[in-house]
Short mmCIF file of C-alpha atoms and ligand atoms in Angstrom, two decimals:
data_model
loop_
_atom_site.label_atom_id
_atom_site.label_comp_id
_atom_site.label_asym_id
_atom_site.label_seq_id
_atom_site.Cartn_x
_atom_site.Cartn_y
_atom_site.Cartn_z
CA UNK A 1 93.98 77.93 33.39
CA UNK A 2 93.30 82.05 32.55
CA UNK A 3 90.00 82.68 32.66
CA UNK A 4 88.20 82.79 29.84
CA UNK A 5 88.49 85.96 27.80
CA UNK A 6 92.23 85.80 28.09
CA UNK A 7 92.41 82.26 26.75
CA UNK A 8 89.71 82.88 24.22
CA UNK A 9 92.30 85.88 22.85
CA UNK A 10 95.59 83.86 23.46
CA UNK A 11 94.22 80.91 21.61
CA UNK A 12 91.55 81.68 19.12
CA UNK A 13 92.05 85.46 18.98
CA UNK A 14 88.64 86.73 20.09
CA UNK A 15 89.18 90.05 21.67
CA UNK A 16 87.29 89.96 25.64
CA UNK A 17 84.87 92.20 24.51
CA UNK A 18 83.35 89.63 22.35
CA UNK A 19 82.87 87.39 24.56
CA UNK A 20 81.99 89.93 27.35
CA UNK A 21 79.38 90.45 24.82
CA UNK A 22 77.85 86.94 24.25
CA UNK A 23 77.89 86.69 27.87
CA UNK A 24 75.59 89.74 28.30
CA UNK A 25 73.24 87.68 25.81
CA UNK A 26 72.80 84.59 27.19
CA UNK A 27 72.60 86.27 31.10
CA UNK A 28 69.67 88.01 29.41
CA UNK A 29 67.84 85.36 28.21
CA UNK A 30 68.89 82.77 30.52
CA UNK A 31 65.19 81.48 30.96
CA UNK A 32 64.67 80.96 26.90
CA UNK A 33 67.44 78.86 26.90
CA UNK A 34 67.01 77.23 30.10
CA UNK A 35 63.26 76.13 28.96
CA UNK A 36 65.47 73.87 26.21
CA UNK A 37 66.65 72.07 29.15
CA UNK A 38 63.32 71.40 30.68
CA UNK A 39 62.52 69.88 27.54
CA UNK A 40 65.30 67.56 27.11
CA UNK A 41 64.91 66.38 30.75
CA UNK A 42 60.90 65.32 30.00
CA UNK A 43 62.15 63.52 26.55
CA UNK A 44 65.30 61.91 28.47
CA UNK A 45 63.03 59.93 30.76
CA UNK A 46 60.66 58.79 27.29
CA UNK A 47 63.58 57.15 25.90
CA UNK A 48 65.08 56.03 29.38
CA UNK A 49 61.24 54.07 29.87
CA UNK A 50 60.92 53.14 26.68
CA UNK A 51 64.23 51.35 26.70
CA UNK A 52 62.99 49.77 29.74
CA UNK A 53 60.05 48.41 28.25
CA UNK A 54 61.75 46.76 25.76
CA UNK A 55 63.44 45.14 28.17
CA UNK A 56 67.45 46.80 26.74
CA UNK A 57 70.14 44.14 28.00
CA UNK A 58 73.71 43.97 27.16
CA UNK A 59 72.89 41.30 24.45
CA UNK A 60 70.71 43.34 22.50
CA UNK A 61 74.54 44.80 21.90
CA UNK A 62 75.55 41.89 19.88
CA UNK A 63 75.33 42.34 16.47
CA UNK A 64 73.99 40.29 13.57
CA UNK A 65 76.11 38.47 10.11
CA UNK A 66 74.60 37.62 6.76
CA UNK A 67 70.73 37.30 6.56
CA UNK A 68 70.28 38.77 9.92
CA UNK A 69 67.54 36.43 10.70
CA UNK A 70 66.13 36.85 14.54
CA UNK A 71 68.81 40.37 15.28
CA UNK A 72 66.88 40.56 18.88
CA UNK A 73 69.11 44.29 19.02
CA UNK A 74 67.71 45.60 15.82
CA UNK A 75 64.39 44.38 17.13
CA UNK A 76 64.28 45.95 20.70
CA UNK A 77 65.90 49.21 18.72
CA UNK A 78 62.87 49.69 16.26
CA UNK A 79 60.34 48.72 19.39
CA UNK A 80 62.22 51.87 21.32
CA UNK A 81 61.90 54.33 18.76
CA UNK A 82 58.25 53.47 17.58
CA UNK A 83 57.44 54.30 21.07
CA UNK A 84 59.31 57.30 21.73
CA UNK A 85 57.82 58.63 18.75
CA UNK A 86 54.12 57.46 18.93
CA UNK A 87 53.95 55.03 16.47
CA UNK A 88 52.71 51.36 16.17
CA UNK A 89 55.87 50.29 14.11
CA UNK A 90 59.54 51.73 13.08
CA UNK A 91 62.14 50.75 10.68
CA UNK A 92 65.18 51.90 11.73
CA UNK A 93 68.57 50.57 9.77
CA UNK A 94 72.15 51.41 8.78
CA UNK A 95 71.54 50.44 6.09
CA UNK A 96 69.40 52.81 5.16
CA UNK A 97 71.92 55.96 3.70
CA UNK A 98 70.29 59.10 4.46
CA UNK A 99 67.02 60.79 5.36
CA UNK A 100 66.50 61.24 1.23
CA UNK A 101 66.71 57.35 1.41
CA UNK A 102 64.49 57.02 4.48
CA UNK A 103 61.59 59.18 2.98
CA UNK A 104 62.16 57.92 -0.37
CA UNK A 105 61.18 54.09 1.28
CA UNK A 106 58.25 55.60 2.43
CA UNK A 107 57.15 57.26 -0.76
CA UNK A 108 57.87 54.38 -3.38
CA UNK A 109 56.52 51.53 -0.66
CA UNK A 110 53.23 53.45 -0.59
CA UNK A 111 52.55 55.44 -4.20
CA UNK A 112 50.95 52.57 -7.22
CA UNK A 113 51.14 54.46 -10.60
CA UNK A 114 48.51 56.07 -11.42
CA UNK A 115 48.04 57.77 -7.60
CA UNK A 116 48.24 60.93 -7.28
CA UNK A 117 50.94 62.88 -4.39
CA UNK A 118 50.56 66.15 -3.18
CA UNK A 119 52.57 68.02 -0.73
CA UNK A 120 50.61 71.04 0.98
CA UNK A 121 54.08 73.00 2.08
CA UNK A 122 55.36 73.76 -1.03
CA UNK A 123 58.33 72.95 -2.08
CA UNK A 124 59.86 70.32 -0.99
CA UNK A 125 64.12 69.62 0.31
CA UNK A 126 66.00 69.92 -3.12
CA UNK A 127 67.13 66.38 -2.64
CA UNK A 128 63.19 64.88 -2.49
CA UNK A 129 62.40 66.89 -5.63
CA UNK A 130 64.80 64.56 -7.78
CA UNK A 131 63.20 61.70 -6.21
CA UNK A 132 59.60 63.09 -7.26
CA UNK A 133 61.21 64.04 -10.59
CA UNK A 134 60.00 66.96 -12.84
CA UNK A 135 59.37 67.38 -16.69
CA UNK A 136 63.07 67.93 -17.06
CA UNK A 137 64.04 64.87 -16.30
CA UNK A 138 65.65 63.77 -19.55
CA UNK A 139 66.86 60.08 -18.62
CA UNK A 140 65.15 57.16 -17.10
CA UNK A 141 65.94 57.85 -13.65
CA UNK A 142 62.86 56.02 -11.80
CA UNK A 143 61.86 58.65 -9.87
CA UNK A 144 58.00 58.76 -9.09
CA UNK A 145 56.75 60.47 -12.11
CA UNK A 146 58.72 57.98 -14.16
CA UNK A 147 56.56 55.47 -12.39
CA UNK A 148 53.35 56.77 -12.96
CA UNK A 149 52.67 58.62 -10.15
CA UNK A 150 50.92 62.17 -10.14
CA UNK A 151 52.16 65.02 -8.09
CA UNK A 152 50.89 68.32 -7.31
CA UNK A 153 51.98 71.08 -4.90
CA UNK A 154 49.95 73.51 -3.07
CA UNK A 155 51.92 76.44 -1.53
CA UNK A 156 52.53 78.04 1.92
CA UNK A 157 50.72 81.46 2.83
CA UNK A 158 52.65 84.55 3.03
CA UNK A 159 53.42 83.78 6.95
CA UNK A 160 54.50 80.51 6.08
CA UNK A 161 51.51 78.51 7.18
CA UNK A 162 49.45 75.70 5.51
CA UNK A 163 46.71 77.24 3.04
CA UNK A 164 44.20 74.09 4.53
CA UNK A 165 41.08 75.59 2.51
CA UNK A 166 43.49 75.33 -1.02
CA UNK A 167 44.85 71.53 0.43
CA UNK A 168 41.46 70.42 1.15
CA UNK A 169 40.26 71.71 -2.57
CA UNK A 170 43.01 69.52 -3.94
CA UNK A 171 42.13 66.90 -2.29
CA UNK A 172 40.59 63.82 -5.09
CA UNK A 173 40.00 60.15 -5.57
CA UNK A 174 43.63 59.21 -6.79
CA UNK A 175 45.46 61.06 -3.91
CA UNK A 176 46.81 58.77 -1.58
CA UNK A 177 49.38 60.60 0.18
CA UNK A 178 49.58 63.71 1.57
CA UNK A 179 53.09 65.59 2.38
CA UNK A 180 54.30 67.62 5.16
CA UNK A 181 58.07 68.73 5.77
CA UNK A 182 58.41 70.20 9.17
CA UNK A 183 61.49 71.64 9.26
CA UNK A 184 62.36 75.50 6.83
CA UNK A 185 65.00 73.61 4.69
CA UNK A 186 66.60 76.06 2.64
CA UNK A 187 63.36 78.76 2.99
CA UNK A 188 62.98 81.90 5.53
CA UNK A 189 59.75 80.08 6.87
CA UNK A 190 59.13 79.11 10.25
CA UNK A 191 58.94 75.45 10.81
CA UNK A 192 56.00 73.03 11.16
CA UNK A 193 54.56 72.86 14.80
CA UNK A 194 52.73 69.71 15.95
CA UNK A 195 50.06 72.03 16.67
CA UNK A 196 49.85 73.07 12.97
CA UNK A 197 50.50 69.36 12.11
CA UNK A 198 46.98 68.72 14.21
CA UNK A 199 45.30 70.97 12.77
CA UNK A 200 45.92 69.74 9.47
CA UNK A 201 45.86 66.50 10.26
CA UNK A 202 42.37 66.55 11.73
CA UNK A 203 40.92 68.33 8.50
CA UNK A 204 42.43 65.95 5.81
CA UNK A 205 41.29 63.00 7.69
CA UNK A 206 37.79 64.43 7.50
CA UNK A 207 38.29 65.11 4.06
CA UNK A 208 39.49 62.23 2.67
CA UNK A 209 39.99 58.94 5.99
CA UNK A 210 42.26 56.93 3.10
CA UNK A 211 44.53 59.52 2.37
CA UNK A 212 48.20 58.47 4.04
CA UNK A 213 49.89 61.43 6.01
CA UNK A 214 53.39 61.46 5.63
CA UNK A 215 56.24 64.34 7.70
CA UNK A 216 59.69 64.55 6.59
CA UNK A 217 60.24 65.33 10.31
CA UNK A 218 64.24 65.73 9.83
CA UNK A 219 65.54 68.25 12.09
CA UNK A 220 62.52 68.25 13.90
CA UNK A 221 62.71 65.47 16.44
CA UNK A 222 62.79 65.82 20.33
CA UNK A 223 62.25 69.79 20.19
CA UNK A 224 58.42 69.89 21.41
CA UNK A 225 56.49 67.27 23.88
CA UNK A 226 54.75 64.75 20.73
CA UNK A 227 56.04 63.89 17.54
CA UNK A 228 53.78 63.66 14.46
CA UNK A 229 52.71 59.87 15.22
CA UNK A 230 51.34 61.42 18.42
CA UNK A 231 48.41 63.63 16.21
CA UNK A 232 47.88 61.40 13.76
CA UNK A 233 50.33 61.43 11.35
CA UNK A 234 50.95 57.85 9.12
CA UNK A 235 54.15 57.70 8.65
CA UNK A 236 57.44 59.72 9.12
CA UNK A 237 60.81 59.49 8.46
CA UNK A 238 64.79 61.20 9.10
CA UNK A 239 68.32 60.66 9.36
CA UNK A 240 70.51 59.29 11.80
CA UNK A 241 73.27 61.58 11.20
CA UNK A 242 70.39 64.67 12.12
CA UNK A 243 68.69 64.93 15.38
CA UNK A 244 68.26 61.09 16.63
CA UNK A 245 71.24 59.86 16.34
CA UNK A 246 72.87 62.04 18.91
CA UNK A 247 75.88 62.63 17.28
CA UNK A 248 76.81 59.04 18.12
CA UNK A 249 75.45 57.48 15.34
CA UNK A 250 77.50 56.94 12.83
CA UNK A 251 75.30 56.55 9.38
CA UNK A 252 71.59 55.01 9.21
CA UNK A 253 67.87 56.22 9.09
CA UNK A 254 64.14 55.91 10.90
CA UNK A 255 60.76 55.56 9.51
CA UNK A 256 58.01 55.46 12.56
CA UNK A 257 54.07 55.39 11.52
CA UNK A 258 51.47 52.67 11.21
CA UNK A 259 51.93 49.46 11.40
CA UNK A 260 50.92 48.76 7.28
CA UNK A 261 52.73 51.79 6.26
CA UNK A 262 56.15 50.84 7.83
CA UNK A 263 55.56 47.43 6.52
CA UNK A 264 55.25 48.83 2.98
CA UNK A 265 58.53 50.84 3.71
CA UNK A 266 60.17 48.53 5.13
CA UNK A 267 59.47 46.33 1.87
CA UNK A 268 61.10 48.70 -0.51
CA UNK A 269 64.29 48.78 1.77
CA UNK A 270 64.63 45.06 1.12
CA UNK A 271 61.96 43.31 -0.99
CA UNK A 272 58.15 42.23 -0.29
CA UNK A 273 58.65 39.12 1.97
CA UNK A 274 61.42 39.42 3.53
CA UNK A 275 60.85 43.31 4.82
CA UNK A 276 62.38 44.02 8.62
CA UNK A 277 62.76 39.80 8.91
CA UNK A 278 66.50 40.52 7.50
CA UNK A 279 69.70 43.18 7.91
CA UNK A 280 72.03 43.13 9.81
CA UNK A 281 73.52 44.80 12.08
CA UNK A 282 76.65 43.94 12.54
CA UNK A 283 77.47 45.54 15.88
CA UNK A 284 76.37 48.84 15.24
CA UNK A 285 73.03 48.64 17.92
CA UNK A 286 74.88 49.54 21.00
CA UNK A 287 75.82 53.34 19.08
CA UNK A 288 72.40 53.55 17.67
CA UNK A 289 70.83 53.03 21.20
CA UNK A 290 73.52 55.48 22.95
CA UNK A 291 72.82 57.95 20.33
CA UNK A 292 69.26 57.89 20.81
CA UNK A 293 69.73 57.84 25.08
CA UNK A 294 71.95 61.16 24.28
CA UNK A 295 69.60 62.91 21.54
CA UNK A 296 67.65 65.19 24.01
CA UNK A 297 70.67 66.28 25.69
CA UNK A 298 72.15 67.27 22.52
CA UNK A 299 69.06 68.51 20.65
CA UNK A 300 68.69 70.81 23.47
CA UNK A 301 72.31 71.77 23.19
CA UNK A 302 71.84 72.88 20.00
CA UNK A 303 69.08 74.97 20.60
CA UNK A 304 70.67 76.82 22.58
CA UNK A 305 73.14 77.75 20.94
CA UNK A 306 70.66 78.31 17.81
CA UNK A 307 68.52 80.33 20.44
CA UNK A 308 71.66 82.22 21.41
CA UNK A 309 73.73 83.08 17.94
CA UNK A 310 69.71 84.48 17.38
CA UNK A 311 69.88 86.59 20.27
CA UNK A 312 73.54 88.63 19.23
CA UNK A 313 73.01 89.02 15.83
CA UNK A 314 69.52 90.27 16.63
CA UNK A 315 70.77 92.84 19.00
CA UNK A 316 73.70 93.58 15.79
CA UNK A 317 70.80 94.75 14.00
CA UNK A 318 70.25 91.55 11.52
CA UNK A 319 67.33 89.94 10.73
CA UNK A 320 67.27 86.28 12.20
CA UNK A 321 65.13 83.52 11.59
CA UNK A 322 63.56 82.35 13.85
CA UNK A 323 63.73 84.42 16.78
CA UNK A 324 64.46 84.25 19.86
CA UNK A 325 61.42 84.10 20.97
CA UNK A 326 59.49 82.24 19.13
CA UNK A 327 58.78 78.77 19.01
CA UNK A 328 61.13 76.21 17.43
CA UNK A 329 60.40 73.20 15.59
CA UNK A 330 63.03 72.07 14.17
CA UNK A 331 67.45 73.07 14.96
CA UNK A 332 67.53 75.56 12.36
CA UNK A 333 68.61 79.25 12.52
CA UNK A 334 68.83 81.66 9.72
CA UNK A 335 70.95 84.23 9.89
CA UNK A 336 70.26 87.26 7.13
CA UNK A 337 73.99 88.95 5.94
CA UNK A 338 72.53 90.76 2.97
CA UNK A 339 76.40 90.57 1.53
CA UNK A 340 78.03 87.85 -0.28
CA UNK A 341 81.53 88.09 2.05
CA UNK A 342 79.72 88.17 4.88
CA UNK A 343 78.54 84.48 4.60
CA UNK A 344 82.25 83.19 3.43
CA UNK A 345 83.40 84.84 7.13
CA UNK A 346 80.31 83.45 8.90
CA UNK A 347 81.02 80.09 7.07
CA UNK A 348 84.57 80.45 7.39
CA UNK A 349 84.71 81.20 11.02
CA UNK A 350 82.47 77.96 11.87
CA UNK A 351 84.87 75.81 10.62
CA UNK A 352 87.60 77.92 12.45
CA UNK A 353 85.52 76.35 15.39
CA UNK A 354 85.12 72.96 14.78
CA UNK A 355 87.98 69.73 16.61
CA UNK A 356 88.45 68.46 13.20
CA UNK A 357 89.47 69.80 9.67
CA UNK A 358 89.92 72.90 11.29
CA UNK A 359 92.63 74.15 9.24
CA UNK A 360 90.31 73.82 5.88
CA UNK A 361 89.12 76.66 4.58
CA UNK A 362 85.05 76.59 2.95
CA UNK A 363 84.83 78.17 -0.52
CA UNK A 364 81.54 78.32 -2.16
CA UNK A 365 81.23 75.65 -4.74
CA UNK A 366 78.38 74.08 -7.47
CA UNK A 367 77.05 71.26 -6.02
CA UNK A 368 74.51 68.94 -7.43
CA UNK A 369 71.09 69.59 -7.59
CA UNK A 370 71.51 73.34 -6.74
CA UNK A 371 71.39 76.26 -9.15
CA UNK A 372 73.87 78.68 -7.62
CA UNK A 373 77.88 78.00 -6.00
CA UNK A 374 76.57 76.32 -1.93
CA UNK A 375 78.99 77.14 0.82
CA UNK A 376 79.34 74.18 3.35
CA UNK A 377 81.08 74.63 6.75
CA UNK A 378 81.84 71.01 8.71
CA UNK A 379 84.13 69.82 10.78
CA UNK A 380 82.92 66.62 12.08
CA UNK A 381 83.21 63.48 13.49
CA UNK A 382 80.81 61.60 11.68
CA UNK A 383 80.76 62.80 7.80
CA UNK A 384 78.09 65.45 6.48
CA UNK A 385 76.50 65.09 10.58
CA UNK A 386 74.61 68.19 10.90
CA UNK A 387 73.89 67.64 14.34
CA UNK A 388 77.28 69.12 14.74
CA UNK A 389 78.15 72.25 14.06
CA UNK A 390 77.09 72.89 10.71
CA UNK A 391 76.64 75.95 8.35
CA UNK A 392 75.41 76.62 4.99
CA UNK A 393 74.59 79.07 2.68
CA UNK A 394 73.46 79.25 -0.74
CA UNK A 395 75.17 81.87 -2.43
CA UNK A 396 72.18 84.18 -3.52
CA UNK A 397 69.86 87.17 -2.74
CA UNK A 398 69.59 87.93 0.17
CA UNK A 399 72.92 86.00 1.38
CA UNK A 400 71.01 83.87 4.06
CA UNK A 401 73.88 81.40 6.12
CA UNK A 402 71.90 78.48 7.91
CA UNK A 403 73.27 77.41 10.83
CA UNK A 404 72.59 73.96 12.78
CA UNK A 405 73.96 72.06 15.32
CA UNK A 406 76.48 72.03 18.11
CA UNK A 407 77.05 68.41 20.43
CA UNK A 408 77.76 70.93 23.14
CA UNK A 409 76.72 74.31 23.90
CA UNK A 410 79.64 75.29 24.34
CA UNK A 411 81.36 74.08 21.28
CA UNK A 412 78.37 76.13 19.73
CA UNK A 413 79.24 79.49 21.01
CA UNK A 414 82.87 78.97 20.89
CA UNK A 415 81.37 79.15 16.95
CA UNK A 416 79.27 82.09 18.03
CA UNK A 417 82.08 83.94 19.24
CA UNK A 418 84.33 83.40 16.26
CA UNK A 419 82.07 84.51 13.64
CA UNK A 420 81.55 87.43 15.47
CA UNK A 421 85.26 88.04 15.64
CA UNK A 422 85.93 87.22 12.11
CA UNK A 423 83.40 89.43 10.76
CA UNK A 424 85.00 92.19 12.88
CA UNK A 425 87.72 92.37 12.30
CA UNK A 426 86.66 92.05 8.73
CA UNK A 427 85.14 95.17 8.73
CA UNK A 428 81.61 93.02 7.74
CA UNK A 429 79.98 93.38 10.97
CA UNK A 430 76.73 95.63 11.96
CA UNK A 431 77.03 97.92 14.95
CA UNK A 432 80.25 96.37 16.09
CA UNK A 433 80.98 99.14 19.07
CA UNK A 434 77.80 97.27 20.71
CA UNK A 435 80.92 94.45 21.28
CA UNK A 436 83.23 96.91 22.91
CA UNK A 437 82.58 99.10 26.52
CA UNK A 438 80.32 96.49 27.24
CA UNK A 439 79.47 96.30 30.83
C1 PLP B 1 68.58 66.83 5.56
C2 PLP B 1 67.54 66.88 5.01
C3 PLP B 1 66.67 65.65 3.98
C4 PLP B 1 67.50 64.95 3.31
O1 PLP B 1 68.17 64.50 4.17
P1 PLP B 1 69.65 63.79 3.70
O2 PLP B 1 70.32 63.40 5.11
O3 PLP B 1 70.51 65.32 3.64
O4 PLP B 1 69.40 62.78 2.53
C5 PLP B 1 65.36 65.92 4.07
N1 PLP B 1 64.60 67.07 4.23
C6 PLP B 1 65.16 68.38 5.20
C7 PLP B 1 64.05 68.62 5.59
C8 PLP B 1 66.05 68.06 5.81
O5 PLP B 1 66.79 69.17 6.71
#
């Protein structure tokens, strides 16, 4: 093969100056990028140890059918998840359709009519707002509100931190569950760190020892040396087509935490009485295990891409969140473009880098549950998988693109190169002279 710059120019129409620019930024930030490999290394050892402790063997890979009684692979997988994420028990199933479904299981499993749910990280992720329900819900949709569960929320402070005094003052005898969202979702804030979570948990448990603390852990897995259950959180949930599935899991979700809480979620997934005892796995256990095995490395690759993306765009004068040196507690990188054309060009370029559906042109559309059109770029092996290279943007001021994933850093880098090049070609890139004459 010819050298990289020439290859990219001939096959992807990326000017050598652009490639050299990104390589220069990568060199400059080598230490930060390499730190992610150290994190992955530690997690890899922990995952292997958990698999060894579960006595993982070939027979665990045989799936069950029908009721799925005595599914040894499923039991082993759940024991491994419980250990890796620091819980007493886990529910890890292909029958959990998405992250929203996993979170809903926890809410419906634990909350009863008359109970109060208190979010202390402001408005939850859009799809969870639909689960909670609002006064504007016209139909009887079976939301928490329909079932008589009350909901209140405490906003984050200006700096994006938990307003712990306000949170404590909202606790009352009805409060059954405190809800936190670790990831930033579609907002310009930092993700909660494990240390933020630890501090909040200690104060809440002191004030109200019986309150269950739940965390939406989507996008946060394998970013810190600890996970929320290690610092006293009762229950967490997430999606297997994000971080913990390693890009290999074809579907599914997980719930990890205290045994009684996990059992309540399991009773909601199947039914009381049969709870965790049923659920045929049909042979999917092997790839769920392989996905978890690869997840620490895949997450590190995605984070390296996010850091390189942040560093490159910051160098060109863009606002990025988180910034290059910021501590990261989710895999999302936001870049503020300010104009709609730049956001659409950015998303189209990410699509152009995909191994699957690269010929598709993403366009903004009115997605259910959103108040403005949203553009999404994803050319994934697994439908909707956002641990794979993907980008999305709600088409509203100040025109921010949210970018995440990439199973390999090289793929992520190609995505980055294409975004820079296409923005430059369209005359939409700030300080584009920095891509030329680099030395
Ligand atoms: C993705 C996500 C969800 C919902 O997960 P789906 O799998 O899309 O249903 C919930 N919360 C956060 C923070 C997420 O990133």
